[in-house]
Coordinates of C-alpha atoms and ligand atoms in Angstrom, one line a residue:
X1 CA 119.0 115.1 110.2
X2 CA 121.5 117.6 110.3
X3 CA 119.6 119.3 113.2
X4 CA 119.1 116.7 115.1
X5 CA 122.8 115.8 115.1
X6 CA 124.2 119.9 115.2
X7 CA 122.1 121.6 117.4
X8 CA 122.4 119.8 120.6
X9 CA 125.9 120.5 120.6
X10 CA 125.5 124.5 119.8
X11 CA 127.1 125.4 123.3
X12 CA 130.5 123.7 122.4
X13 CA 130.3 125.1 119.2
X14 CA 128.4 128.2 118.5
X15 CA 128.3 127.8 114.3
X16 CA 126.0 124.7 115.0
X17 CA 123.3 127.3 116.1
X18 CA 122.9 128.1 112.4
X19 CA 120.7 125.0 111.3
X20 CA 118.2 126.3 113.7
X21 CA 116.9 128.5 111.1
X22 CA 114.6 127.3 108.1
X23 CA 115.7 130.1 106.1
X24 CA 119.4 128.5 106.2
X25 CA 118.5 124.3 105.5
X26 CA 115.8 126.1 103.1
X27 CA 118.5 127.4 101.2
X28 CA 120.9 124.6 101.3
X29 CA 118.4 121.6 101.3
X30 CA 118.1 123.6 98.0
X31 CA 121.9 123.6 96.8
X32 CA 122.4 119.9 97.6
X33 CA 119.5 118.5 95.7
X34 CA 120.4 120.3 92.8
X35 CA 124.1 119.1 93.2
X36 CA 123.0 115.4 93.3
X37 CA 120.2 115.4 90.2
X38 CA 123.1 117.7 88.4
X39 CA 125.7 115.1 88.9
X40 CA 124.2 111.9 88.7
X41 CA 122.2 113.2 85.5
X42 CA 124.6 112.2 83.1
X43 CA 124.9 108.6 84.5
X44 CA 121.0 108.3 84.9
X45 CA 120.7 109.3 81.2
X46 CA 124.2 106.7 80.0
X47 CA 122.2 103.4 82.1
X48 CA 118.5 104.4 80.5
X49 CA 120.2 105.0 77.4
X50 CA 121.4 101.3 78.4
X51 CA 118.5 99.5 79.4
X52 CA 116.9 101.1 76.6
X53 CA 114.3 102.9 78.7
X54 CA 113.5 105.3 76.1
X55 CA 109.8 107.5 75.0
X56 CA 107.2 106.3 72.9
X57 CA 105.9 109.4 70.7
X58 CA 102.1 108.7 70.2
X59 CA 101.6 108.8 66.5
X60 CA 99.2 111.8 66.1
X61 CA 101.3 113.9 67.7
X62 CA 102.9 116.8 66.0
X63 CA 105.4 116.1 63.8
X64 CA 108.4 117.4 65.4
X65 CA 107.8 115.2 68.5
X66 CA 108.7 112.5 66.4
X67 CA 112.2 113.3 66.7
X68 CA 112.2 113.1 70.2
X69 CA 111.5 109.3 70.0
X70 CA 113.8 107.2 72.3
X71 CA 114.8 110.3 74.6
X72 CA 115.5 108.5 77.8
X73 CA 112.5 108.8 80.4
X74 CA 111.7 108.3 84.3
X75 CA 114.0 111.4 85.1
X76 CA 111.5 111.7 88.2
X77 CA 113.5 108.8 89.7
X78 CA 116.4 111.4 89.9
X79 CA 114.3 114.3 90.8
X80 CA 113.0 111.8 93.6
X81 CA 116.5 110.3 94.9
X82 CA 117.5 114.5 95.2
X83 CA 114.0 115.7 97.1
X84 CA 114.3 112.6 99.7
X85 CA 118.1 112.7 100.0
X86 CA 118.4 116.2 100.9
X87 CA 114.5 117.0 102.9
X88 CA 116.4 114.1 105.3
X89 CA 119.7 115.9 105.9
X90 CA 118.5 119.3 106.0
X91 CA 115.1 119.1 107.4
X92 CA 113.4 118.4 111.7
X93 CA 112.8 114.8 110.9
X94 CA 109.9 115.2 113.8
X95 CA 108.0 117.5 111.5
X96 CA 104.8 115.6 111.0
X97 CA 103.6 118.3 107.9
X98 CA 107.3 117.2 106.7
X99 CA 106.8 113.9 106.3
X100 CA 103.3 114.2 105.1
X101 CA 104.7 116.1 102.1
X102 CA 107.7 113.9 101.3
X103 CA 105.2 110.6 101.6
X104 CA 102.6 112.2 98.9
X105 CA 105.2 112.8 96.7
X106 CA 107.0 109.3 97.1
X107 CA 103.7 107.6 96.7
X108 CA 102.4 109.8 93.8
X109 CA 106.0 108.7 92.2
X110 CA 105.5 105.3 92.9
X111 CA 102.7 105.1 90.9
X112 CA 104.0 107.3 88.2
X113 CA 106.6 105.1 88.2
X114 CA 105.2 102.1 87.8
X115 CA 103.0 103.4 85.0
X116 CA 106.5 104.2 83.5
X117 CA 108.4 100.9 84.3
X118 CA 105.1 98.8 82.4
X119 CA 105.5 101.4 79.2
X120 CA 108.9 101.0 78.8
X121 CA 109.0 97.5 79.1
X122 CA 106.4 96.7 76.9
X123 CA 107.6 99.3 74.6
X124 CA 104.8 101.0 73.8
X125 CA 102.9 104.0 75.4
X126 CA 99.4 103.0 76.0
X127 CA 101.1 100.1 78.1
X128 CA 101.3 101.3 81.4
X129 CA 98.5 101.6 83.9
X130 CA 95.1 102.3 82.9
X131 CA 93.7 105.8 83.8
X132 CA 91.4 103.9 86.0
X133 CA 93.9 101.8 88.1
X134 CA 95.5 105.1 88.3
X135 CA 92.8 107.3 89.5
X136 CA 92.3 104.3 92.1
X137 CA 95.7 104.3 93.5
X138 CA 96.3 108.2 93.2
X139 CA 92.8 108.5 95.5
X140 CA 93.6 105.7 98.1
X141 CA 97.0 107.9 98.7
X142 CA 95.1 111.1 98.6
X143 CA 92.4 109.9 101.0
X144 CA 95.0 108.6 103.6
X145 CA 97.0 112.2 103.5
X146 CA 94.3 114.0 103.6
X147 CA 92.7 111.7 106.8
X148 CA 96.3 112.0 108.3
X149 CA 96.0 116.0 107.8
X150 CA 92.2 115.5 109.2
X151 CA 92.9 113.9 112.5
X152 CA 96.1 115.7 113.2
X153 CA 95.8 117.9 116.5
X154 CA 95.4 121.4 115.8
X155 CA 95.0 121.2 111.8
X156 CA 91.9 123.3 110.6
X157 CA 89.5 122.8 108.3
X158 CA 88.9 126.1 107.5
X159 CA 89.0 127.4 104.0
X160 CA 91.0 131.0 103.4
X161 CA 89.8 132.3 100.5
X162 CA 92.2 135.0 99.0
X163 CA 91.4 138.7 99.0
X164 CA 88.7 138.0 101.8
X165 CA 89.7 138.0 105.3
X166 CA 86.8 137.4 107.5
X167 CA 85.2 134.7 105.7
X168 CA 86.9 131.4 106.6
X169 CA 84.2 129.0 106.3
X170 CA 84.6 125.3 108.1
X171 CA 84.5 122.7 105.7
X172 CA 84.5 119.9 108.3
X173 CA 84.8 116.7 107.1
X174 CA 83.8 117.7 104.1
X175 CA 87.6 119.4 104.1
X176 CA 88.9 115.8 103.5
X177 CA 87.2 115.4 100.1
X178 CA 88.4 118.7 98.8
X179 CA 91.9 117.9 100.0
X180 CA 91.7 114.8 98.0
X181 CA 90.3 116.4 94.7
X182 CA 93.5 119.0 95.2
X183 CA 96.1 116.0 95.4
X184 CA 94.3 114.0 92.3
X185 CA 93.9 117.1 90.4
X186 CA 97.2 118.7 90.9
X187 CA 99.1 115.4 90.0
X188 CA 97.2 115.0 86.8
X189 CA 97.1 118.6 85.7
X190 CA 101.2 118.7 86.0
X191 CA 101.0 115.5 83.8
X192 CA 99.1 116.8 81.1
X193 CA 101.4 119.5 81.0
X194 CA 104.8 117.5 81.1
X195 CA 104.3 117.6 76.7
X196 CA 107.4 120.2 75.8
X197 CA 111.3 120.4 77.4
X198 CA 111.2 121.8 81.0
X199 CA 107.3 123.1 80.3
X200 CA 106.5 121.5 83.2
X201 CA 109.5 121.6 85.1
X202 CA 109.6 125.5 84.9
X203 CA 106.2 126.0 86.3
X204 CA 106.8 123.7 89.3
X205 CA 110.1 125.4 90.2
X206 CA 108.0 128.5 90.3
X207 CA 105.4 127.3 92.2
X208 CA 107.3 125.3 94.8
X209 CA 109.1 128.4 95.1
X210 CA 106.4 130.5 96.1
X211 CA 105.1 127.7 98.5
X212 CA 108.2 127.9 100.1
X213 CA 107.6 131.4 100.9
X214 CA 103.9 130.6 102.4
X215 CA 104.9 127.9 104.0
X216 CA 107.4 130.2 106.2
X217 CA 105.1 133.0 106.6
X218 CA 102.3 130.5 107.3
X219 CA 104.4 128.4 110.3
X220 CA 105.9 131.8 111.6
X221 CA 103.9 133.6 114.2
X222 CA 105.1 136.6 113.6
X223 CA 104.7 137.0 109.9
X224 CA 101.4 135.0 109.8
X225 CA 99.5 137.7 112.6
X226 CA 101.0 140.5 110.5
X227 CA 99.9 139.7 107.2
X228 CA 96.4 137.9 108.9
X229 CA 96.9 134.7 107.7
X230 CA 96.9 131.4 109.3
X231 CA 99.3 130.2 111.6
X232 CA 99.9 127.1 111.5
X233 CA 102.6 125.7 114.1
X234 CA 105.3 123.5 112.8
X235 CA 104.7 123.9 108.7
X236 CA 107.4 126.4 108.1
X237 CA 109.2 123.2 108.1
X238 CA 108.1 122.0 104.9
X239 CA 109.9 125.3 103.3
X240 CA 112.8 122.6 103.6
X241 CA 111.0 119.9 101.8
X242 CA 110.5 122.6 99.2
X243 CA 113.6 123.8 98.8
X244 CA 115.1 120.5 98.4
X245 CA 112.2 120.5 95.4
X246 CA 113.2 123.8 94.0
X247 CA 116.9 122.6 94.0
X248 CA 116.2 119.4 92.4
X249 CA 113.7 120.4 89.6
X250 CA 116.7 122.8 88.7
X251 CA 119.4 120.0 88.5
X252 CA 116.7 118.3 86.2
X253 CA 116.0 121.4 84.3
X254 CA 119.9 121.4 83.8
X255 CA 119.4 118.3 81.2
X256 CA 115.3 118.5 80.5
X257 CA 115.8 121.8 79.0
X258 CA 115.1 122.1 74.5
X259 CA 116.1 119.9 73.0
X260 CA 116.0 117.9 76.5
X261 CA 118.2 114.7 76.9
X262 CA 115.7 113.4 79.6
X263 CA 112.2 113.4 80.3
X264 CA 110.8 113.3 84.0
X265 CA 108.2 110.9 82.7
X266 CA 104.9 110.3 85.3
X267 CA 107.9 109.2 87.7
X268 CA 107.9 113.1 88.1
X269 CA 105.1 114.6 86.8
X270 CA 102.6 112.4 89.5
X271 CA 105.5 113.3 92.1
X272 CA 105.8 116.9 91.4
X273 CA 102.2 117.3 91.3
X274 CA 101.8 115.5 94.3
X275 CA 104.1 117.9 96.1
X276 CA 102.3 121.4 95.3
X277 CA 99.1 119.7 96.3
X278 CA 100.4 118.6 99.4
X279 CA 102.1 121.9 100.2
X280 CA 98.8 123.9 99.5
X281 CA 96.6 121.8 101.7
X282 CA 99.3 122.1 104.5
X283 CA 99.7 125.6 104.4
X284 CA 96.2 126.1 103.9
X285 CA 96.7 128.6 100.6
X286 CA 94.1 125.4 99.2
X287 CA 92.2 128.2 96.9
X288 CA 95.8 130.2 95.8
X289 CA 97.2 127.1 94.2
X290 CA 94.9 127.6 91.7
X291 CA 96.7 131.1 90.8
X292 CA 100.1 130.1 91.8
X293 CA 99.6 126.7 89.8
X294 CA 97.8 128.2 86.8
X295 CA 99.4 127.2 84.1
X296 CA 98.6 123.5 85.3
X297 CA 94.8 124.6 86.0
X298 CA 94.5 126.0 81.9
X299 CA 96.4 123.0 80.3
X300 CA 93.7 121.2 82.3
X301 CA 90.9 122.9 81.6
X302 CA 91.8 122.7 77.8
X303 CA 91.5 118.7 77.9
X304 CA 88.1 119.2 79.6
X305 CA 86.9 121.7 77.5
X306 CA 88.2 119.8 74.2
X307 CA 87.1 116.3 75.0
X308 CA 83.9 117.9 76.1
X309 CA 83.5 119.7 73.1
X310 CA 84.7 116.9 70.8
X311 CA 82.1 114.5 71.8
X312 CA 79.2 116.5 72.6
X313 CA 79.6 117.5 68.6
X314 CA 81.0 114.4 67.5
X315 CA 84.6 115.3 66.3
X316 CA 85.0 119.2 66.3
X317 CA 87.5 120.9 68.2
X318 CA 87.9 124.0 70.0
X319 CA 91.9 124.3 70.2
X320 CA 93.6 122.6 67.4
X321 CA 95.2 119.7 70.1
X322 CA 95.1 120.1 73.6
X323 CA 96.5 119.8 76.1
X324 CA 96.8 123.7 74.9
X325 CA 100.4 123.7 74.4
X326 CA 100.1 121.8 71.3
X327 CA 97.4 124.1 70.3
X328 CA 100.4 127.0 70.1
X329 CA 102.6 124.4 68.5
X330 CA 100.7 124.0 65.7
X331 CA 99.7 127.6 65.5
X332 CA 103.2 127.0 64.4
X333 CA 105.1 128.7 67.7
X334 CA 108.4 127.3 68.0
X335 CA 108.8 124.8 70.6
X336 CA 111.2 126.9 72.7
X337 CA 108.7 129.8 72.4
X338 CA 105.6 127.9 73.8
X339 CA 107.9 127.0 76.7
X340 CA 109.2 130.2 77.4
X341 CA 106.2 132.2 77.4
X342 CA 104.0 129.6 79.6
X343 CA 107.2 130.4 82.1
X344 CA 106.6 134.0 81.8
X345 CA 103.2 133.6 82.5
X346 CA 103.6 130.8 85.6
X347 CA 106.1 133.9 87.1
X348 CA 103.5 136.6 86.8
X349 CA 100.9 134.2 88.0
X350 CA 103.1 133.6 91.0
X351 CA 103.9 137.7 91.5
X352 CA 100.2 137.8 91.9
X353 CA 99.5 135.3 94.1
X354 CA 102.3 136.5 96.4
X355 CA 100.8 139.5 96.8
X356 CA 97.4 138.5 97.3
X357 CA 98.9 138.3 101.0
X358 CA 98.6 142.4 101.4
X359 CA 95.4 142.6 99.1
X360 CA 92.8 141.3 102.1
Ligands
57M401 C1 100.9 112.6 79.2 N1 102.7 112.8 77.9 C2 103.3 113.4 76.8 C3 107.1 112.0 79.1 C4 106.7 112.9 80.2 C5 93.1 113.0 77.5 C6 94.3 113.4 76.8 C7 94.4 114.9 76.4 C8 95.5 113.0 77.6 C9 96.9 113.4 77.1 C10 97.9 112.7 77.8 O1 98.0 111.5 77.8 N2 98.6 113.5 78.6 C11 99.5 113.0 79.7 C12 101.5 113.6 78.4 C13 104.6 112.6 76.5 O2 105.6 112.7 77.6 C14 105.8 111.7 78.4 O3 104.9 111.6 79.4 C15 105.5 112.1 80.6 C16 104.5 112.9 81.4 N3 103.4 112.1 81.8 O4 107.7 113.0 81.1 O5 107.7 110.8 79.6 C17 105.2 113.3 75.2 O6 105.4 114.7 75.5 C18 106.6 115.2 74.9 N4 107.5 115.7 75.9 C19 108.5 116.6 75.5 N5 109.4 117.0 76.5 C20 109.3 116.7 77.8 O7 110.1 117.2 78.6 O8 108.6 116.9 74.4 C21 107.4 115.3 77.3 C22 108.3 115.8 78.2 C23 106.6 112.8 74.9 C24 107.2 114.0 74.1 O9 106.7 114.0 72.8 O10 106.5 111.7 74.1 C25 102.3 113.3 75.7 O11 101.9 114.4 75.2 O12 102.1 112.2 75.2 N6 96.9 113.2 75.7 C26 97.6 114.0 74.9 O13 98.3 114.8 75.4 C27 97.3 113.9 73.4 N7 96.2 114.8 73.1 C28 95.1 114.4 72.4 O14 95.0 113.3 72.0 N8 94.2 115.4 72.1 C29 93.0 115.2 71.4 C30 91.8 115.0 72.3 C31 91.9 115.6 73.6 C32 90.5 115.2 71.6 C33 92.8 116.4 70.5 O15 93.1 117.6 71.0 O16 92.5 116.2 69.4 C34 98.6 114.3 72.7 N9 99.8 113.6 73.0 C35 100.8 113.6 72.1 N10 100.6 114.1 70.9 N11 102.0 113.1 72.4 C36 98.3 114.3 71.2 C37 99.5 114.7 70.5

């Protein structure tokens, strides 16, 4: 919004000229939605405390989760309120890739939200929606943004594939059913992970990070011929939309870190999710999100693997619990250690994927 209102009037002031750049409204779409989550945190976590809006520990969890029984939840309502507050005043508010991103994640979070809202209220955690209705409502959203994406002039629906540079095969329509398999997928694999303090929050700071940085190389001309990617006109804005994520994942990580004070519950997890999908089918980096996004891809694939496993043999397990952070947990890691390393491991991850930009 800032934009729209400054930079009209950069003649009579030159200083206005500034919000022209993406790098600069990156940066402080960034600081504001980390100064919002970070001061309105305490008073979010007094009023759940409140309205008794607390977590429900399943009861074969490991033991040490029982202590974290009546944590307040739904922190993704403040991680929301940050994102949306500041993508609006810093970023072009006629950026279509924009508002595509900041829709996916509202939706995603309104769903995650009121899978939260039906838990707490009935007090119990297999309360809320069932995985079906949630599927449902997570693929009706993803259908429609990746239909939007489809139809909009001058979006491709070619597929770069990392480390090659001359294949780019054209999906088609067939483009709109992967898109939607990315947005479903990403949301629920950052859900399954959201089981330690900040182990999912970490890992999405990191990956909306990197985003960012695609999503400016990707919408720059310049950059994009240089490093023979594609350009796409117009989604260097979403860098914005990111930052204001990066920034308000922090502010939450201020009060979600061990022992947290708040969980993000699917409020945030869908939301978050939601957000890296979105930004990797905009920027067309589709195949890197599953290196940039790893951690979220293994936890995943350790559910598949152990529910596969479990019933194919009728009751053996591969890990010890999945999702696989459990598995470490009751290798007996400390909590803080599991958390920690999988960070280590989503900033390597993200080193990698970075330059997979000069290995083509
Ligand atoms: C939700 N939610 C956390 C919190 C958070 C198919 C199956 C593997 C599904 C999976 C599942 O339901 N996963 C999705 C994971 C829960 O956190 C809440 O949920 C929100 C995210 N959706 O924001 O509101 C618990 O996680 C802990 N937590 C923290 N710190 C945080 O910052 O400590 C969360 C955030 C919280 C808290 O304890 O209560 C969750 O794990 O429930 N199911 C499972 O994950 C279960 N796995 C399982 O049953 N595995 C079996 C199967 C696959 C054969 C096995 O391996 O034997 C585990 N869930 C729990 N304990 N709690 C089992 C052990």
């Amino acid at each position: 919004m800032l934009y729209h209102l400054l930079y009209p009037f950069r003649d009579i002031f030159g200083g206005f000229n500034v919000v022209r750049y993406i790098t600069f409204r990156s940066i402080w779409a960034a600081l504001f939605a980390l100064v919002i989550v970070w001061l309105l945190g305490p008073w979010f976590i007094r009023k759940m405390r409140e309205l008794q809006m607390g977590q429900y520990i399943r009861e074969l969890g490991p033991e040490s989760h029982k202590a974290k029984a009546g944590t307040p939840t739904m922190g993704g309502v403040l991680i929301l309120l940050g994102v949306t507050a500041s993508t609006l005043l810093w970023g072009r508010l006629d950026s279509f890739y924009l508002w595509l991103c900041l829709l996916v994640t509202l939706g995603c979070g309104a769903i995650g939200f009121i899978d939260d809202f039906r838990k707490a209220v009935q007090k119990r955690n297999e309360g809320g929606l069932s995985a079906r209705a949630k599927l449902a409502l997570l693929g009706s959203l993803s259908l429609a943004a990746a239909a939007a994406l489809y139809l909009h002039p001058g979006y491709s629906t070619q597929l770069s594939l990392p480390f090659i540079k001359f294949v780019v095969p054209d999906l088609g329509w067939g483009y709109v059913l992967l898109a939607v398999f990315i947005l479903v997928g990403t949301a629920n694999a950052v859900n399954l992970t959201d089981g330690l303090d900040g182990l999912a929050a970490g890992p999405v700071l990191i990956a909306a990070a990197t985003f960012l940085v695609l999503s400016y190389v990707s919408g720059n001309v310049k950059a994009a011929s240089y490093l023979q990617i594609q350009y796409i006109p117009g989604v260097g804005e979403i860098a914005v939309f990111l930052g204001a994520v990066v920034g308000a994942v922090m502010g939450f990580l201020w009060y979600n870190a061990y022992p947290a004070q708040v969980f993000m519950g699917d409020t945030g997890s869908l939301s978050l999710g939601g957000a890296l999908g979105a930004a990797a089918i905009c920027t067309k980096h589709e195949i890197l999100l599953v290196l940039v996004g790893g951690i979220f891809v293994v936890e995943a694939v350790s559910v598949i693997l152990q529910v596969g496993f479990f019933k194919a043999t009728h009751g053996k397990r591969i890990f010890k619990m999945a999702p696989l952070h459990h598995h470490f947990e009751l290798m007996g890691w400390a909590e803080p250690k599991v958390i920690v390393r999988f960070w280590i491991i989503a900033v390597v991850l993200a080193l990698i994927a970075i330059s997979t930009l000069k290995l083509r």
